Short mmCIF file of C-alpha atoms in Angstrom, two decimals:
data_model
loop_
_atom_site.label_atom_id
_atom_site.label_comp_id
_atom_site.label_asym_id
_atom_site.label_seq_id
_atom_site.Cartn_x
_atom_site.Cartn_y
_atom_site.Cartn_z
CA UNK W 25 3.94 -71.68 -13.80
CA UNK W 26 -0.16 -71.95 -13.30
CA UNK W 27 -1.93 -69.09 -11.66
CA UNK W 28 -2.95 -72.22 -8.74
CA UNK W 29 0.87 -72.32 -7.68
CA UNK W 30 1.78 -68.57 -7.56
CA UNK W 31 2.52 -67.82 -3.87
CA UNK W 32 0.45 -64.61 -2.94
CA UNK W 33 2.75 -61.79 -1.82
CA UNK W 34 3.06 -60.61 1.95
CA UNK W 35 4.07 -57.57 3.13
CA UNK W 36 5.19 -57.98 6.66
CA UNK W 37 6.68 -60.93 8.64
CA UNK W 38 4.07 -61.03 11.41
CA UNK W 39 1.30 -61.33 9.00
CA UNK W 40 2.62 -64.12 7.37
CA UNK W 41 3.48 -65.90 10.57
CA UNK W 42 -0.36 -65.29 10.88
CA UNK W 43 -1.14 -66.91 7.84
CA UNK W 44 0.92 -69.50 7.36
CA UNK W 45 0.34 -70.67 11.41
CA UNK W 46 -1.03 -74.36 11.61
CA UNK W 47 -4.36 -75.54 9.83
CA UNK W 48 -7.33 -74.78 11.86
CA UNK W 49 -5.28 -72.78 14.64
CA UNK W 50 -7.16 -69.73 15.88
CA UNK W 51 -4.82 -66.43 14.88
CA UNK W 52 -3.64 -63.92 18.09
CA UNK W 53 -6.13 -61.42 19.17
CA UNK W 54 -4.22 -59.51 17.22
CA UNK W 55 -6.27 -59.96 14.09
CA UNK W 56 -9.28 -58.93 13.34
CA UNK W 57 -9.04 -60.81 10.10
CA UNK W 58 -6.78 -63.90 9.10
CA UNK W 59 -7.60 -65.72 5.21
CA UNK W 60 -5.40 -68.85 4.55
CA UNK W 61 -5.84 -70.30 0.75
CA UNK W 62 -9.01 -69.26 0.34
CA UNK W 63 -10.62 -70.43 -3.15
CA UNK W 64 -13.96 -69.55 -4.70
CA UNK W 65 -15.14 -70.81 -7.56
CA UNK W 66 -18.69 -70.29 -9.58
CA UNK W 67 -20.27 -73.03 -11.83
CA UNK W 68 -21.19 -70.61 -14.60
CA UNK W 69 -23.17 -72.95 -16.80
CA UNK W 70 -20.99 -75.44 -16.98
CA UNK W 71 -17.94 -73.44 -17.66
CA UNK W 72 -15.70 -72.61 -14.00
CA UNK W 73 -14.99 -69.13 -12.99
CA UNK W 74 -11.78 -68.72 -10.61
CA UNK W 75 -12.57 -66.19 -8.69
CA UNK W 76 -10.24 -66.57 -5.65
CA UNK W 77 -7.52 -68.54 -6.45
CA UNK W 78 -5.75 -68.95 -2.89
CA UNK W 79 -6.18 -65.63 -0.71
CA UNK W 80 -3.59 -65.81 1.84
CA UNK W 81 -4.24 -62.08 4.03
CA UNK W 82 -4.05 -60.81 7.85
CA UNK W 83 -5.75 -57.72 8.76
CA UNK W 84 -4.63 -56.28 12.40
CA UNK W 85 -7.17 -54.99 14.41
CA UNK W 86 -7.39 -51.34 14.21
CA UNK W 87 -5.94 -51.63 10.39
CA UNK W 88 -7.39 -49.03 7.90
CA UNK W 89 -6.75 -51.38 4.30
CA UNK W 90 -8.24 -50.81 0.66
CA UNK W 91 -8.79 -53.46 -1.54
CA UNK W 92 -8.39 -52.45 -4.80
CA UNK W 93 -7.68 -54.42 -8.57
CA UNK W 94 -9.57 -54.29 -11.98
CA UNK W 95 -12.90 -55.56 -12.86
CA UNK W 96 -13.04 -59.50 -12.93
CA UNK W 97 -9.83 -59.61 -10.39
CA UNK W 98 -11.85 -61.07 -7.55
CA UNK W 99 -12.23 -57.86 -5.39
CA UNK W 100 -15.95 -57.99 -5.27
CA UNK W 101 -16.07 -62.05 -4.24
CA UNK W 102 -13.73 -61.55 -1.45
CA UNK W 103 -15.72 -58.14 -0.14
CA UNK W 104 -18.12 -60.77 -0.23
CA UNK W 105 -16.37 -63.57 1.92
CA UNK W 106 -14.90 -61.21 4.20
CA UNK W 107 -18.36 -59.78 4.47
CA UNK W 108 -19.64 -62.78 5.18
CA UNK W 109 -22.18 -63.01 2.55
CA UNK W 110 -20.46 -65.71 0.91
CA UNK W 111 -18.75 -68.93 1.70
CA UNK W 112 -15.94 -69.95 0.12
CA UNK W 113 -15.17 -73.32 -1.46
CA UNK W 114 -11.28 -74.03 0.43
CA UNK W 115 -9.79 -72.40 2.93
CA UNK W 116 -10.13 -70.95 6.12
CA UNK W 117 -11.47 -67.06 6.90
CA UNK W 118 -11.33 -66.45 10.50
CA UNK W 119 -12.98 -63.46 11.86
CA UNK W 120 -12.29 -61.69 15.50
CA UNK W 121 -10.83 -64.79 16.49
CA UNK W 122 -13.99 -67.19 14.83
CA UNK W 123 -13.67 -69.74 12.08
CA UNK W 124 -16.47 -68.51 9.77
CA UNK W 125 -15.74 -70.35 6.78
CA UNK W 126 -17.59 -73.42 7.24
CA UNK W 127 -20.89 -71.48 8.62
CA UNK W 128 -24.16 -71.80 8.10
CA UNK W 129 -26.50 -68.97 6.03
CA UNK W 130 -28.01 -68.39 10.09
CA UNK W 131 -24.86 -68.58 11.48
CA UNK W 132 -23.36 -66.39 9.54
CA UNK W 133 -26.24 -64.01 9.56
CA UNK W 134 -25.71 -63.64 13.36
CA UNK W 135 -22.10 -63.07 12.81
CA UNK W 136 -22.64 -60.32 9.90
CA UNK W 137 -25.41 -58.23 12.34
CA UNK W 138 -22.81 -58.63 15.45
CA UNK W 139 -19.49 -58.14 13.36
CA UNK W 140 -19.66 -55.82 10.49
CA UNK W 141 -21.22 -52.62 9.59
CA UNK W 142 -21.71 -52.14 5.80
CA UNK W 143 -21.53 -49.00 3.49
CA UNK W 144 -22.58 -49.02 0.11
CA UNK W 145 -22.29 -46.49 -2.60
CA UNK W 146 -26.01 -46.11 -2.88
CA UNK W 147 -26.72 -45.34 0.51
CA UNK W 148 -29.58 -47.29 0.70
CA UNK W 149 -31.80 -44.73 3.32
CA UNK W 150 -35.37 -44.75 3.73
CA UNK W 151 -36.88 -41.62 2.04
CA UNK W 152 -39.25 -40.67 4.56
CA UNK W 153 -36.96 -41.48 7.39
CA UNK W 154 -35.38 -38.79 9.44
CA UNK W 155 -31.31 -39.23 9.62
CA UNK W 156 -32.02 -40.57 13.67
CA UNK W 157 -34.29 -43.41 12.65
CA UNK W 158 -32.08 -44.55 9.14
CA UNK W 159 -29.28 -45.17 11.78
CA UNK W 160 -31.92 -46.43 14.63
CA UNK W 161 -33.12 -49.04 12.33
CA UNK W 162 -30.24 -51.91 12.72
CA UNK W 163 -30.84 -51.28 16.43
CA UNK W 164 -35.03 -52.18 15.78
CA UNK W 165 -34.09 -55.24 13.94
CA UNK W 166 -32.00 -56.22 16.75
CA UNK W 167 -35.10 -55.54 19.72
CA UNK W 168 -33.23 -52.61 21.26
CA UNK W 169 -35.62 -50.29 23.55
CA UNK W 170 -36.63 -47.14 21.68
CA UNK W 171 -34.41 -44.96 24.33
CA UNK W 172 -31.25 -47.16 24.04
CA UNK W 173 -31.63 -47.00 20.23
CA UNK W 174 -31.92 -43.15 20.47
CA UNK W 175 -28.99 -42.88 22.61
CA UNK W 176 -26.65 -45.20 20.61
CA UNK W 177 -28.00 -43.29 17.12
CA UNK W 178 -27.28 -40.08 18.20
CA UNK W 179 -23.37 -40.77 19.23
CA UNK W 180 -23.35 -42.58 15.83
CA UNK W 181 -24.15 -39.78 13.80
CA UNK W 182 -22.31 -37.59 16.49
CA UNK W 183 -19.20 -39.69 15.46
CA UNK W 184 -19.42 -38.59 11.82
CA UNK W 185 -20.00 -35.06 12.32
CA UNK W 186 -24.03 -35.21 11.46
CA UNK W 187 -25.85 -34.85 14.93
CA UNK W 188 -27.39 -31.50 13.84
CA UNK W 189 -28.60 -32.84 10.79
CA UNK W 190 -30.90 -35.72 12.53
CA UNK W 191 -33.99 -34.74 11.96
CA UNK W 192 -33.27 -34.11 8.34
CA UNK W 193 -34.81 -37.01 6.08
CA UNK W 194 -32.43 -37.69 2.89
CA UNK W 195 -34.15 -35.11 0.56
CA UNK W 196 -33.08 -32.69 2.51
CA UNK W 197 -29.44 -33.59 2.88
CA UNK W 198 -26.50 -33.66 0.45
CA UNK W 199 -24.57 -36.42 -1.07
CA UNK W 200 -21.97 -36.51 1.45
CA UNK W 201 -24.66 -35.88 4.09
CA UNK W 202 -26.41 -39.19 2.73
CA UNK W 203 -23.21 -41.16 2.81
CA UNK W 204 -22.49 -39.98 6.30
CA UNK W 205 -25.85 -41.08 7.55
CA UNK W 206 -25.21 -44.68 6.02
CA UNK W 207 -21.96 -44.84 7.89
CA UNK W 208 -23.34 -43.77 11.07
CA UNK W 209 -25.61 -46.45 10.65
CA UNK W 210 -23.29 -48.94 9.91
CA UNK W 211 -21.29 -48.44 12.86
CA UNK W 212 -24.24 -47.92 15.87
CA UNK W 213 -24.08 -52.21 16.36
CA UNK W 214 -20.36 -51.26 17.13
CA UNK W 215 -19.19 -53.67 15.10
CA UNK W 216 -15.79 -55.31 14.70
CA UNK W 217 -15.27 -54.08 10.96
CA UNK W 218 -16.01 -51.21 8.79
CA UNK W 219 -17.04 -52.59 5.27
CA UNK W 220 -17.31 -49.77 3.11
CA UNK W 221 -18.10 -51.69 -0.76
CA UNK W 222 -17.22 -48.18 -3.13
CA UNK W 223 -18.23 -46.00 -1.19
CA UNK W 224 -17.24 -42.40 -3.19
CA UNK W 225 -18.87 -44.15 -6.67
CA UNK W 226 -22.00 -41.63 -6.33
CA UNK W 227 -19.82 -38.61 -5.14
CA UNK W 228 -18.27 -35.69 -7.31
CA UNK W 229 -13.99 -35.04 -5.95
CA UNK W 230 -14.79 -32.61 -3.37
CA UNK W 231 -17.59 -34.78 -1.40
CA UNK W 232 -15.15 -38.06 -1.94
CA UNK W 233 -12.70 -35.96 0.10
CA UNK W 234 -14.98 -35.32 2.73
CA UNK W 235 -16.02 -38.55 2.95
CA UNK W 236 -12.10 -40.07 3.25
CA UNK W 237 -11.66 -37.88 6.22
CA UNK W 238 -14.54 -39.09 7.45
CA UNK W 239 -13.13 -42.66 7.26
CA UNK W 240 -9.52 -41.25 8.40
CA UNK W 241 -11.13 -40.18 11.52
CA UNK W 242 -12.97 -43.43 12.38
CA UNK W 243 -9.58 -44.87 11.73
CA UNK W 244 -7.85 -42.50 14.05
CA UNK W 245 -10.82 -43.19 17.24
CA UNK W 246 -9.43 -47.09 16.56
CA UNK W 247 -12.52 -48.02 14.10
CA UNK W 248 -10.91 -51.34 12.08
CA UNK W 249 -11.69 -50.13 8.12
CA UNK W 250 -12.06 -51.80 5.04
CA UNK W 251 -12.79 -50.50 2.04
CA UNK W 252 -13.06 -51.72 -2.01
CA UNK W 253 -12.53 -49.43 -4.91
CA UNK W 254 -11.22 -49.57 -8.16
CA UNK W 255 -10.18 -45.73 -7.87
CA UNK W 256 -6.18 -45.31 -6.98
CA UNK W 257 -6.29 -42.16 -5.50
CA UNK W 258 -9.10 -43.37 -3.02
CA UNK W 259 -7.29 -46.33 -2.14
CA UNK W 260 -4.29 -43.88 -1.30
CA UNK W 261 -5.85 -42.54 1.35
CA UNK W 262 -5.72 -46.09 3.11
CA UNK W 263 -3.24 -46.34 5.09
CA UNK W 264 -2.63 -50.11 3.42
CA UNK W 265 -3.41 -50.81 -0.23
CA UNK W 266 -3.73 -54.48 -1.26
CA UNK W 267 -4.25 -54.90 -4.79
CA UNK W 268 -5.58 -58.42 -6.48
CA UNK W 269 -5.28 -59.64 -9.92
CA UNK W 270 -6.75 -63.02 -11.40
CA UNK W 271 -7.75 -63.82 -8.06
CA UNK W 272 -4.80 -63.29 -6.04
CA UNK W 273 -3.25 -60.69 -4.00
CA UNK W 274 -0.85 -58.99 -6.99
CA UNK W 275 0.81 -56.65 -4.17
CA UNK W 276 0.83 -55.56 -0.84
CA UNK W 277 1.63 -52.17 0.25
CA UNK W 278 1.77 -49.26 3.04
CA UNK W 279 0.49 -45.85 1.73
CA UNK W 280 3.99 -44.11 1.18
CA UNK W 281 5.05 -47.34 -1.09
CA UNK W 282 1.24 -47.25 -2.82
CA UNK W 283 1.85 -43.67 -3.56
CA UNK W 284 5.41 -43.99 -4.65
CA UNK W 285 4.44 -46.60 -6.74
CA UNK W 286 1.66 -44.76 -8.80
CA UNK W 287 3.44 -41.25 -8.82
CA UNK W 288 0.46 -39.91 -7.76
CA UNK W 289 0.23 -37.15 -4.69
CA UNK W 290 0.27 -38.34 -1.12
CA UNK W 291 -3.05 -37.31 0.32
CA UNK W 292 -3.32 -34.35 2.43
CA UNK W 293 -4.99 -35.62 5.58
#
């Protein structure tokens, strides 16, 4: 049997109702995110890379997933589709209820600053910027008054535990600090999804555990969470582990069959 006619596993029966639901039919509020078949292929100098070969996957709203699989399994292309940074060549992605597959670049620009907030394992803060204006700056781009942006940056970092570190510029702050400050800043648009791309890579153990109960507490206020990592044992603290391979979805799991699965220890949160 080809790789093309492998039927991607799902977990639970309302998800694939949600899938599997007519062509071009817009899923139940429900979900946040619904994928049905979708492909993406490169043109790599004249050789084709696979790199989705049919993702069929529902996300509730609310949901707190991990996407996990080795390098080259397609991971990092659909971070990128759910992301909405790339468009994929078959298939439908909708998003909050929005068919954003067939897009364009500006479209889906104004759907990526209203929908998601991104966190990246490099933090990506200004160095001379206090904490309050690295989170204020999404709300600049987007012609929010200086007050409102103050306002709306403070509860942000208030949200992850930072709002007496504001005034702080990176320098000054740790790791975790750093990675905090990113996250606050990826959630003051309120969006509809938490992207978080490997977002322990530049942490030691300890400030990776931090950082999880960081994301277990967004997850607990009703923040929807999704996060990519190649690491097991940060993917365990999901509450839902999907795992690719060769460009489709290898398995589908809840955390207590994840962590059965691996042997490894449930995490304490």
């Amino acid at each position: 049997m080809s790789n093309e006619t492998i039927e991607a596993p799902l977990g639970m029966t309302a998800e694939r109702q949600a899938v599997v639901a007519a062509q071009g039919a817009a899923p139940d509020k429900e979900w946040i995110i619904v994928t049905r078949g979708i492909k993406r292929e490169y043109d790599m100098g004249g050789e084709i890379v696979r790199a989705l070969r049919g993702i069929d996957l529902a996300i509730q709203r609310n949901e707190y997933v991990a996407i996990m699989g080795p390098s080259g399994s397609g991971k990092s292309t659909l971070m990128n589709v759910i992301g909405c940074l790339d468009t994929p060549n078959a298939g439908e992605y909708w998003l909050n209820g929005t068919q954003v597959s067939k897009m364009s670049d500006d479209e889906l620009a104004r759907v990526r600053n209203k929908e998601i907030g991104f966190v990246f394992q490099t933090f990506n803060l200004l160095p001379r910027a206090t904490a309050l204006h690295n989170v204020e700056l999404p709300l600049v781009y987007a012609g929010v008054s200086g007050d409102e942006r103050k306002h709306r940056a403070k509860e942000a970092l208030a949200r992850v535990q930072l709002d007496n570190r504001m005034d702080h510029r990176p320098n000054e702050l740790s790791g975790g600090q750093r990675q905090r400050v990113a996250i606050a800043r990826a959630l003051v648009n309120n969006p509809s999804i938490l992207l978080a791309d490997e977002p322990t890579g530049n942490l030691d153990s300890n400030t990776s555990e931090e950082i999880m109960r960081v994301f277990e507490s967004l997850a607990n206020q009703g923040q929807t969470v999704i996060m990519v990592t190649h690491e097991p044992e940060i993917a365990s603290h999901a509450r839902r582990v999907v795992v690719l391979r060769d460009g489709l979805i290898a398995s589908d799991d809840r955390r207590s069959s994840f962590v059965e699965k691996l042997g490894i220890s449930a995490p304490a949160l």
